[in-house]
Short mmCIF file of N, CA and C in Angstrom, two decimals:
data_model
loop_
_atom_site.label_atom_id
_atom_site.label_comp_id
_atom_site.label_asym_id
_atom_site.label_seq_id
_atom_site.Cartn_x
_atom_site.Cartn_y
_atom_site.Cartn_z
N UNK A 1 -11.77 24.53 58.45
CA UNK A 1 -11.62 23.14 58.20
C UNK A 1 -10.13 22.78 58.25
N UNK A 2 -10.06 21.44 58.90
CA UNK A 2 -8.39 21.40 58.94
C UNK A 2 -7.96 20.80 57.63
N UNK A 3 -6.89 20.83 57.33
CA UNK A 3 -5.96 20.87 56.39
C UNK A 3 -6.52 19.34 55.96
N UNK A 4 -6.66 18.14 56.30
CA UNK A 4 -6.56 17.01 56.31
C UNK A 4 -7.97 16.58 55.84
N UNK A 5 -8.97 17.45 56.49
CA UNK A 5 -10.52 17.09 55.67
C UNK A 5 -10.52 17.57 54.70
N UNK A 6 -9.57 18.42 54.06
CA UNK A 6 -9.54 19.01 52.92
C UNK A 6 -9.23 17.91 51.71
N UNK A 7 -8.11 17.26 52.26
CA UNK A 7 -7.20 16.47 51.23
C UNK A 7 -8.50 15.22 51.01
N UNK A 8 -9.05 14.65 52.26
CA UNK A 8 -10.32 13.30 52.13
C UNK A 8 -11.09 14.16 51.72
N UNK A 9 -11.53 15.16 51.62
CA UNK A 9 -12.57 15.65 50.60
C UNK A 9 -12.30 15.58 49.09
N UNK A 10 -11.38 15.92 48.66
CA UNK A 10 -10.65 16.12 47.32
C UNK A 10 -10.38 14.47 46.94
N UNK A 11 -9.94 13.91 47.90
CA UNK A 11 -9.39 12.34 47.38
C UNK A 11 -11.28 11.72 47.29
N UNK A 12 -12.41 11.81 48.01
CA UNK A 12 -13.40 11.29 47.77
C UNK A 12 -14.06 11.84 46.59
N UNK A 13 -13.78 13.13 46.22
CA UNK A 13 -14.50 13.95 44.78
C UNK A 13 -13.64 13.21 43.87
N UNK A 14 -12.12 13.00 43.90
CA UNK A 14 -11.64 12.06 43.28
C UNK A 14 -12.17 10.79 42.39
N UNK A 15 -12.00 10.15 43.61
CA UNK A 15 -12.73 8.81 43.71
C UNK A 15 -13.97 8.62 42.85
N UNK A 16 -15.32 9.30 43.56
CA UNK A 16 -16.37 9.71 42.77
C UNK A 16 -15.98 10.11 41.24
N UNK A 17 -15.17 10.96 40.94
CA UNK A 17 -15.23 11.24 39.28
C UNK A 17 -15.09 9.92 38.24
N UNK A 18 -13.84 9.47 39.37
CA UNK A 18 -13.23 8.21 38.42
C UNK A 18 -14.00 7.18 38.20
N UNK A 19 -15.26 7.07 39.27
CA UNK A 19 -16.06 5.93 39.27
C UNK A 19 -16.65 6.40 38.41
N UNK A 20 -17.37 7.34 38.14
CA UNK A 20 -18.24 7.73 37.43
C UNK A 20 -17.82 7.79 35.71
N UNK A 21 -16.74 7.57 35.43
CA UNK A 21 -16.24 7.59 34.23
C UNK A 21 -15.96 6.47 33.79
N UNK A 22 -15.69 5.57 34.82
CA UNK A 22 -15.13 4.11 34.67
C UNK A 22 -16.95 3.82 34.13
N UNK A 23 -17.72 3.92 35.00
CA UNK A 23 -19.29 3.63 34.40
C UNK A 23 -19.71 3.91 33.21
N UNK A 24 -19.24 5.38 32.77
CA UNK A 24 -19.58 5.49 31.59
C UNK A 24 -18.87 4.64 30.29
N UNK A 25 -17.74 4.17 30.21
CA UNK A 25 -16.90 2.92 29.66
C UNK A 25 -17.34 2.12 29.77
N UNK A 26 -17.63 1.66 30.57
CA UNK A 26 -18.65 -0.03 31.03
C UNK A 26 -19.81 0.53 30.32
N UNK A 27 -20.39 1.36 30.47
CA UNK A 27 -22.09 1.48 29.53
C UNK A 27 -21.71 1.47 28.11
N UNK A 28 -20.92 2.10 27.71
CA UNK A 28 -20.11 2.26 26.36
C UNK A 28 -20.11 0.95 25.65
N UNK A 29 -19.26 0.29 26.72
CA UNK A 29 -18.55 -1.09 26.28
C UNK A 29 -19.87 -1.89 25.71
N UNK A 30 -21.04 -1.83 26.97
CA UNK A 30 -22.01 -2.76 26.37
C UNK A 30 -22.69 -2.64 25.97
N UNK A 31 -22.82 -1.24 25.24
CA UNK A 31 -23.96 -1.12 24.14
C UNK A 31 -23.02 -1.65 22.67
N UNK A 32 -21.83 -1.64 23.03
CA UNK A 32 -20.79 -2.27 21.91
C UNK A 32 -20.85 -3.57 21.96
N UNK A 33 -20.73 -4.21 22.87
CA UNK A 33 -21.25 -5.81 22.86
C UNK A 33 -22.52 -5.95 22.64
N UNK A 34 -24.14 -5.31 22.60
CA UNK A 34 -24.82 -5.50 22.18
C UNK A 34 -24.97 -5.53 21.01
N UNK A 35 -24.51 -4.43 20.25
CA UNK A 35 -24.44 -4.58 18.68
C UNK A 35 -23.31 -5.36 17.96
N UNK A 36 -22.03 -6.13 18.74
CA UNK A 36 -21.08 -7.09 18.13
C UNK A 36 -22.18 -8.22 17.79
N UNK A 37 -22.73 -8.59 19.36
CA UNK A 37 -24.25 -9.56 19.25
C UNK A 37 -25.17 -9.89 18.09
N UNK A 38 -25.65 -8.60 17.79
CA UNK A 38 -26.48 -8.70 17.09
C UNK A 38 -25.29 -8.68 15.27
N UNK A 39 -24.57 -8.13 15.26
CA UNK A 39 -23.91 -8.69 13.92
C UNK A 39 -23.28 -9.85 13.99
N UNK A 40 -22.86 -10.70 15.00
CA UNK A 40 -22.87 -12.20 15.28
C UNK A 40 -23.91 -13.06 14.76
N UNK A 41 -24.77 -12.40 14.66
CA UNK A 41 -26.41 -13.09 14.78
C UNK A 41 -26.29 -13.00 13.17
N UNK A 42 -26.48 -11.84 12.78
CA UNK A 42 -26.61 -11.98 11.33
C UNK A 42 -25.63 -12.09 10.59
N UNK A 43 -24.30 -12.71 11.02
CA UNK A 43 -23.67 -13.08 10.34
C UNK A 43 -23.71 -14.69 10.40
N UNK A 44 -24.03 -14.98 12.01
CA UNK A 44 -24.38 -16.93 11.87
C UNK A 44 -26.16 -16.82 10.88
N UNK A 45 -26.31 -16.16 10.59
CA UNK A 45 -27.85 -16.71 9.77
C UNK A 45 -26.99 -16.85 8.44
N UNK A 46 -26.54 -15.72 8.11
CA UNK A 46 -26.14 -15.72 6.66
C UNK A 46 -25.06 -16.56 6.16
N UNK A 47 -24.42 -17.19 7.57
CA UNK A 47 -23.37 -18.36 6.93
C UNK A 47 -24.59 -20.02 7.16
N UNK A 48 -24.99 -19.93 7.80
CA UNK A 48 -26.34 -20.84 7.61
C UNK A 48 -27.05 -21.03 6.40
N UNK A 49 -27.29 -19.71 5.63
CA UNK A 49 -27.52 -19.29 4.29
C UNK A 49 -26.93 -20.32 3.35
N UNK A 50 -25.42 -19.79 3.59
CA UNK A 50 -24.58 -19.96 2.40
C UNK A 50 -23.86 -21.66 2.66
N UNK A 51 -24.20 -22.04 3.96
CA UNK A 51 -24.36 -23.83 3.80
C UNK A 51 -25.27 -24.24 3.10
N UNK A 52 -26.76 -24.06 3.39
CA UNK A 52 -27.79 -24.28 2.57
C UNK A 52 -27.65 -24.35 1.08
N UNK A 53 -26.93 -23.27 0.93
CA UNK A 53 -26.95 -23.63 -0.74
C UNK A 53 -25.41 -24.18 -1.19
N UNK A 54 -24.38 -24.52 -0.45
CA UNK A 54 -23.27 -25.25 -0.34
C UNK A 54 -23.79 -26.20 -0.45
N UNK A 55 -24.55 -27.15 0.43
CA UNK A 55 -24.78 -28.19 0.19
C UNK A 55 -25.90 -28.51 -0.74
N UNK A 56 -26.68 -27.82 -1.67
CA UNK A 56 -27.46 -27.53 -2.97
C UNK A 56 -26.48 -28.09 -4.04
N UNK A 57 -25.34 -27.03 -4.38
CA UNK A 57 -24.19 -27.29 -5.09
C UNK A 57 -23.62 -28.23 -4.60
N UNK A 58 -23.17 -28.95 -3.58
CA UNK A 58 -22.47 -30.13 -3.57
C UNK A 58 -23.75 -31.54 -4.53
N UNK A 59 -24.60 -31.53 -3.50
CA UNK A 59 -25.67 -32.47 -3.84
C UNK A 59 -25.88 -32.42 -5.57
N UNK A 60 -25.71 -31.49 -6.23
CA UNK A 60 -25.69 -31.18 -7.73
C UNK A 60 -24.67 -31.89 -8.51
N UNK A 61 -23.00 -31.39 -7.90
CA UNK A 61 -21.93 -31.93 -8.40
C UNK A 61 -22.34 -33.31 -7.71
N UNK A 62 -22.65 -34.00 -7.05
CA UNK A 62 -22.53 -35.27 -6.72
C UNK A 62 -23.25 -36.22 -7.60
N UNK A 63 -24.73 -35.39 -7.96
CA UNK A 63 -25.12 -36.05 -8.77
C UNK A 63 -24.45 -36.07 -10.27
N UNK A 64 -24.24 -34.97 -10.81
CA UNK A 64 -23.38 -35.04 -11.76
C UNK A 64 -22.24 -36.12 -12.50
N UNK A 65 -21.71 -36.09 -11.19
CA UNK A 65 -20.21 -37.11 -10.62
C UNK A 65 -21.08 -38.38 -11.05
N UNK A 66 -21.86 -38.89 -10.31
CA UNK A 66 -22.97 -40.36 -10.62
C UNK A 66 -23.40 -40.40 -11.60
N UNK A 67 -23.72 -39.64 -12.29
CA UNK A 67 -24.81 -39.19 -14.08
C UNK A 67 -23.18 -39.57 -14.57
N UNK A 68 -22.09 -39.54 -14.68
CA UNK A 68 -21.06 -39.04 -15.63
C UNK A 68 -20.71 -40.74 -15.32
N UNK A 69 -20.36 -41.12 -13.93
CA UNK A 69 -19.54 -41.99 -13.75
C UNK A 69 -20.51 -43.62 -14.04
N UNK A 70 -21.88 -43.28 -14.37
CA UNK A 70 -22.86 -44.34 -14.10
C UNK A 70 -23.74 -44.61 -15.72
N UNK A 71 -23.17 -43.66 -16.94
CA UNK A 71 -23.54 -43.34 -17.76
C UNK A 71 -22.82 -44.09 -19.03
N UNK A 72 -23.42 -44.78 -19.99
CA UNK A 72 -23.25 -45.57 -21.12
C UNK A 72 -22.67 -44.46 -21.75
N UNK A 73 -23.66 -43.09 -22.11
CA UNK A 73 -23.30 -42.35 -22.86
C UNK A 73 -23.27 -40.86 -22.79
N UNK A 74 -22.62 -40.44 -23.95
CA UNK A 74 -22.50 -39.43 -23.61
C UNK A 74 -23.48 -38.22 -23.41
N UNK A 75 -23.57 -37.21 -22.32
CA UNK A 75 -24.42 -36.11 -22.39
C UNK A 75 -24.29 -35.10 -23.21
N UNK A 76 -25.39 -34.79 -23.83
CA UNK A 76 -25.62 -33.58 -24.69
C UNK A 76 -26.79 -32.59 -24.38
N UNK A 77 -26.58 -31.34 -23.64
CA UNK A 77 -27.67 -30.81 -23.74
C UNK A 77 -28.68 -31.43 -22.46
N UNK A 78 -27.84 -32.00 -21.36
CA UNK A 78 -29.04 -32.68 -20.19
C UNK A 78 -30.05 -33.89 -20.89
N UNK A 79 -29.45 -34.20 -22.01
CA UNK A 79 -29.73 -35.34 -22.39
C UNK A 79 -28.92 -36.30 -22.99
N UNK A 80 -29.33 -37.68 -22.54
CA UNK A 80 -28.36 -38.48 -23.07
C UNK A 80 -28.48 -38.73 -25.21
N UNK A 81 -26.94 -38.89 -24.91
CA UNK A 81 -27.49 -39.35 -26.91
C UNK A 81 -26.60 -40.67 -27.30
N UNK A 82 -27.85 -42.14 -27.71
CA UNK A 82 -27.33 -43.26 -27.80
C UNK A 82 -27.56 -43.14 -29.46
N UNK A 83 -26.43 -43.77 -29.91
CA UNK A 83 -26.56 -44.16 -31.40
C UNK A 83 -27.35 -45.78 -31.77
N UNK A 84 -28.10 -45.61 -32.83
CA UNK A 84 -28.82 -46.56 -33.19
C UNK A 84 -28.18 -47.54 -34.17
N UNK A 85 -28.18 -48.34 -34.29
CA UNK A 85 -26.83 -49.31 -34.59
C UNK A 85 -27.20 -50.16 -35.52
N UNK A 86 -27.17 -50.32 -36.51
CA UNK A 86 -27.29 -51.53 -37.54
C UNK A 86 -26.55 -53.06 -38.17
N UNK A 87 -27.11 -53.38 -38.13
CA UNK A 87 -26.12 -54.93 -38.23
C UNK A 87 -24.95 -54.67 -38.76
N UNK A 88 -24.83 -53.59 -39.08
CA UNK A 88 -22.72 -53.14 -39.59
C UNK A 88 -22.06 -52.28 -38.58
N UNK A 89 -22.92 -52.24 -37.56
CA UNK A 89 -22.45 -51.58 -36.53
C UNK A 89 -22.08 -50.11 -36.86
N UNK A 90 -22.76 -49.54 -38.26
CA UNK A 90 -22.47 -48.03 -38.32
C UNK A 90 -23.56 -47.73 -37.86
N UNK A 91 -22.57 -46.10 -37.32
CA UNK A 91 -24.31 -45.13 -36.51
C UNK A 91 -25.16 -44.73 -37.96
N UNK A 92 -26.31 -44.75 -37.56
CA UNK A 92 -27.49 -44.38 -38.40
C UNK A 92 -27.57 -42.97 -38.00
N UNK A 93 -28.27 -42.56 -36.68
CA UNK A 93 -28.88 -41.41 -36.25
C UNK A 93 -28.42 -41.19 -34.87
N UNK A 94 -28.74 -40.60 -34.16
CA UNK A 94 -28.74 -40.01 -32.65
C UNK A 94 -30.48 -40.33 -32.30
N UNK A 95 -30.50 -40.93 -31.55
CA UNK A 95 -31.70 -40.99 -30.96
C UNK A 95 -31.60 -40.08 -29.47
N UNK A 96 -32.53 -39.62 -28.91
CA UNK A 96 -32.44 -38.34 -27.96
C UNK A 96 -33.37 -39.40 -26.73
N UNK A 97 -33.44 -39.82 -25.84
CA UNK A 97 -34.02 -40.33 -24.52
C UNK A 97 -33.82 -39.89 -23.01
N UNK A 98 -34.31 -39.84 -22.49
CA UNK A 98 -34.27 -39.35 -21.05
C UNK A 98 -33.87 -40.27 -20.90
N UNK A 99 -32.46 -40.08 -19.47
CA UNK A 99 -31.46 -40.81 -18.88
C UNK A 99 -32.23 -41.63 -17.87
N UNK A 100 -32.19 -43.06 -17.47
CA UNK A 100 -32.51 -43.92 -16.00
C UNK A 100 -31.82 -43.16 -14.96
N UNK A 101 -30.54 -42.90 -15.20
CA UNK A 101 -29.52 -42.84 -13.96
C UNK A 101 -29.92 -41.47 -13.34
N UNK A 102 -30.56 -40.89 -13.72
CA UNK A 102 -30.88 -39.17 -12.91
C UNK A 102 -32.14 -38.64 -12.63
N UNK A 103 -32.65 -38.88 -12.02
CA UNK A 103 -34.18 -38.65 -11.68
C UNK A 103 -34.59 -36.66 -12.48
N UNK A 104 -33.38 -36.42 -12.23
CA UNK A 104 -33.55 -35.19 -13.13
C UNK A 104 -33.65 -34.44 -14.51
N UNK A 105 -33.28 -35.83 -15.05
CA UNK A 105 -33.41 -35.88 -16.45
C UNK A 105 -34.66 -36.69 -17.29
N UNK A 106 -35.57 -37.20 -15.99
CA UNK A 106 -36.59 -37.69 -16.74
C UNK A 106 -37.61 -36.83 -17.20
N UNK A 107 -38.28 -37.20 -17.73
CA UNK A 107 -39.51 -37.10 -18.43
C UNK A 107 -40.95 -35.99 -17.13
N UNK A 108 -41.25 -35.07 -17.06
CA UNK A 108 -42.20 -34.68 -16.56
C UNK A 108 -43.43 -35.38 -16.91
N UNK A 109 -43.95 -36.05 -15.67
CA UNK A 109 -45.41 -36.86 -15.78
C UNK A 109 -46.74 -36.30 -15.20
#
């Protein structure tokens, strides 16, 4: 064999190895992007999650904010407490009533 089919033999076994390794990196790579994927995935569910109940707790403090800012009196205990008032205007007692302003503080019917 002359000298020269020697060297295109060696440069094509070459060639061939490198391809073949470069493939195995590329297969590598995307079984690594398959599983980045899939922890993408369950990390957008679980921040989906944690809106869901973000906006639980907001909707809570908001009502709160409205119960506080919409309120004669003061809360005690998730219930309001109005004093009962006598023509001398001293308190008598604490009377205990479920609040108008909070649908959450009423009365189970």
């Amino acid at each position: 064999m002359p000298r020269n089919e020697i060297r295109v033999d060696k440069a094509i076994k070459k060639l061939f190895e490198g391809y073949g390794n470069l493939l195995e990196r590329v297969k590598a790579i995307e079984s690594d992007i398959v599983k980045l994927k899939d922890e993408i995935d369950n990390l957008t569910y679980r921040v989906g999650e944690i809106n869901l109940r973000l906006n639980d707790v907001r909707s809570i403090y908001e009502m709160g904010k409205y119960k506080y800012e919409n309120c004669a009196n003061r809360m005690e205990d998730g219930r309001c407490r109005a004093w009962v008032q006598k023509p001398s205007n001293e308190n008598i007692k604490p009377t205990t009533f479920w609040c108008a302003v909070c649908h959450v503080y009423s009365p189970k019917g």
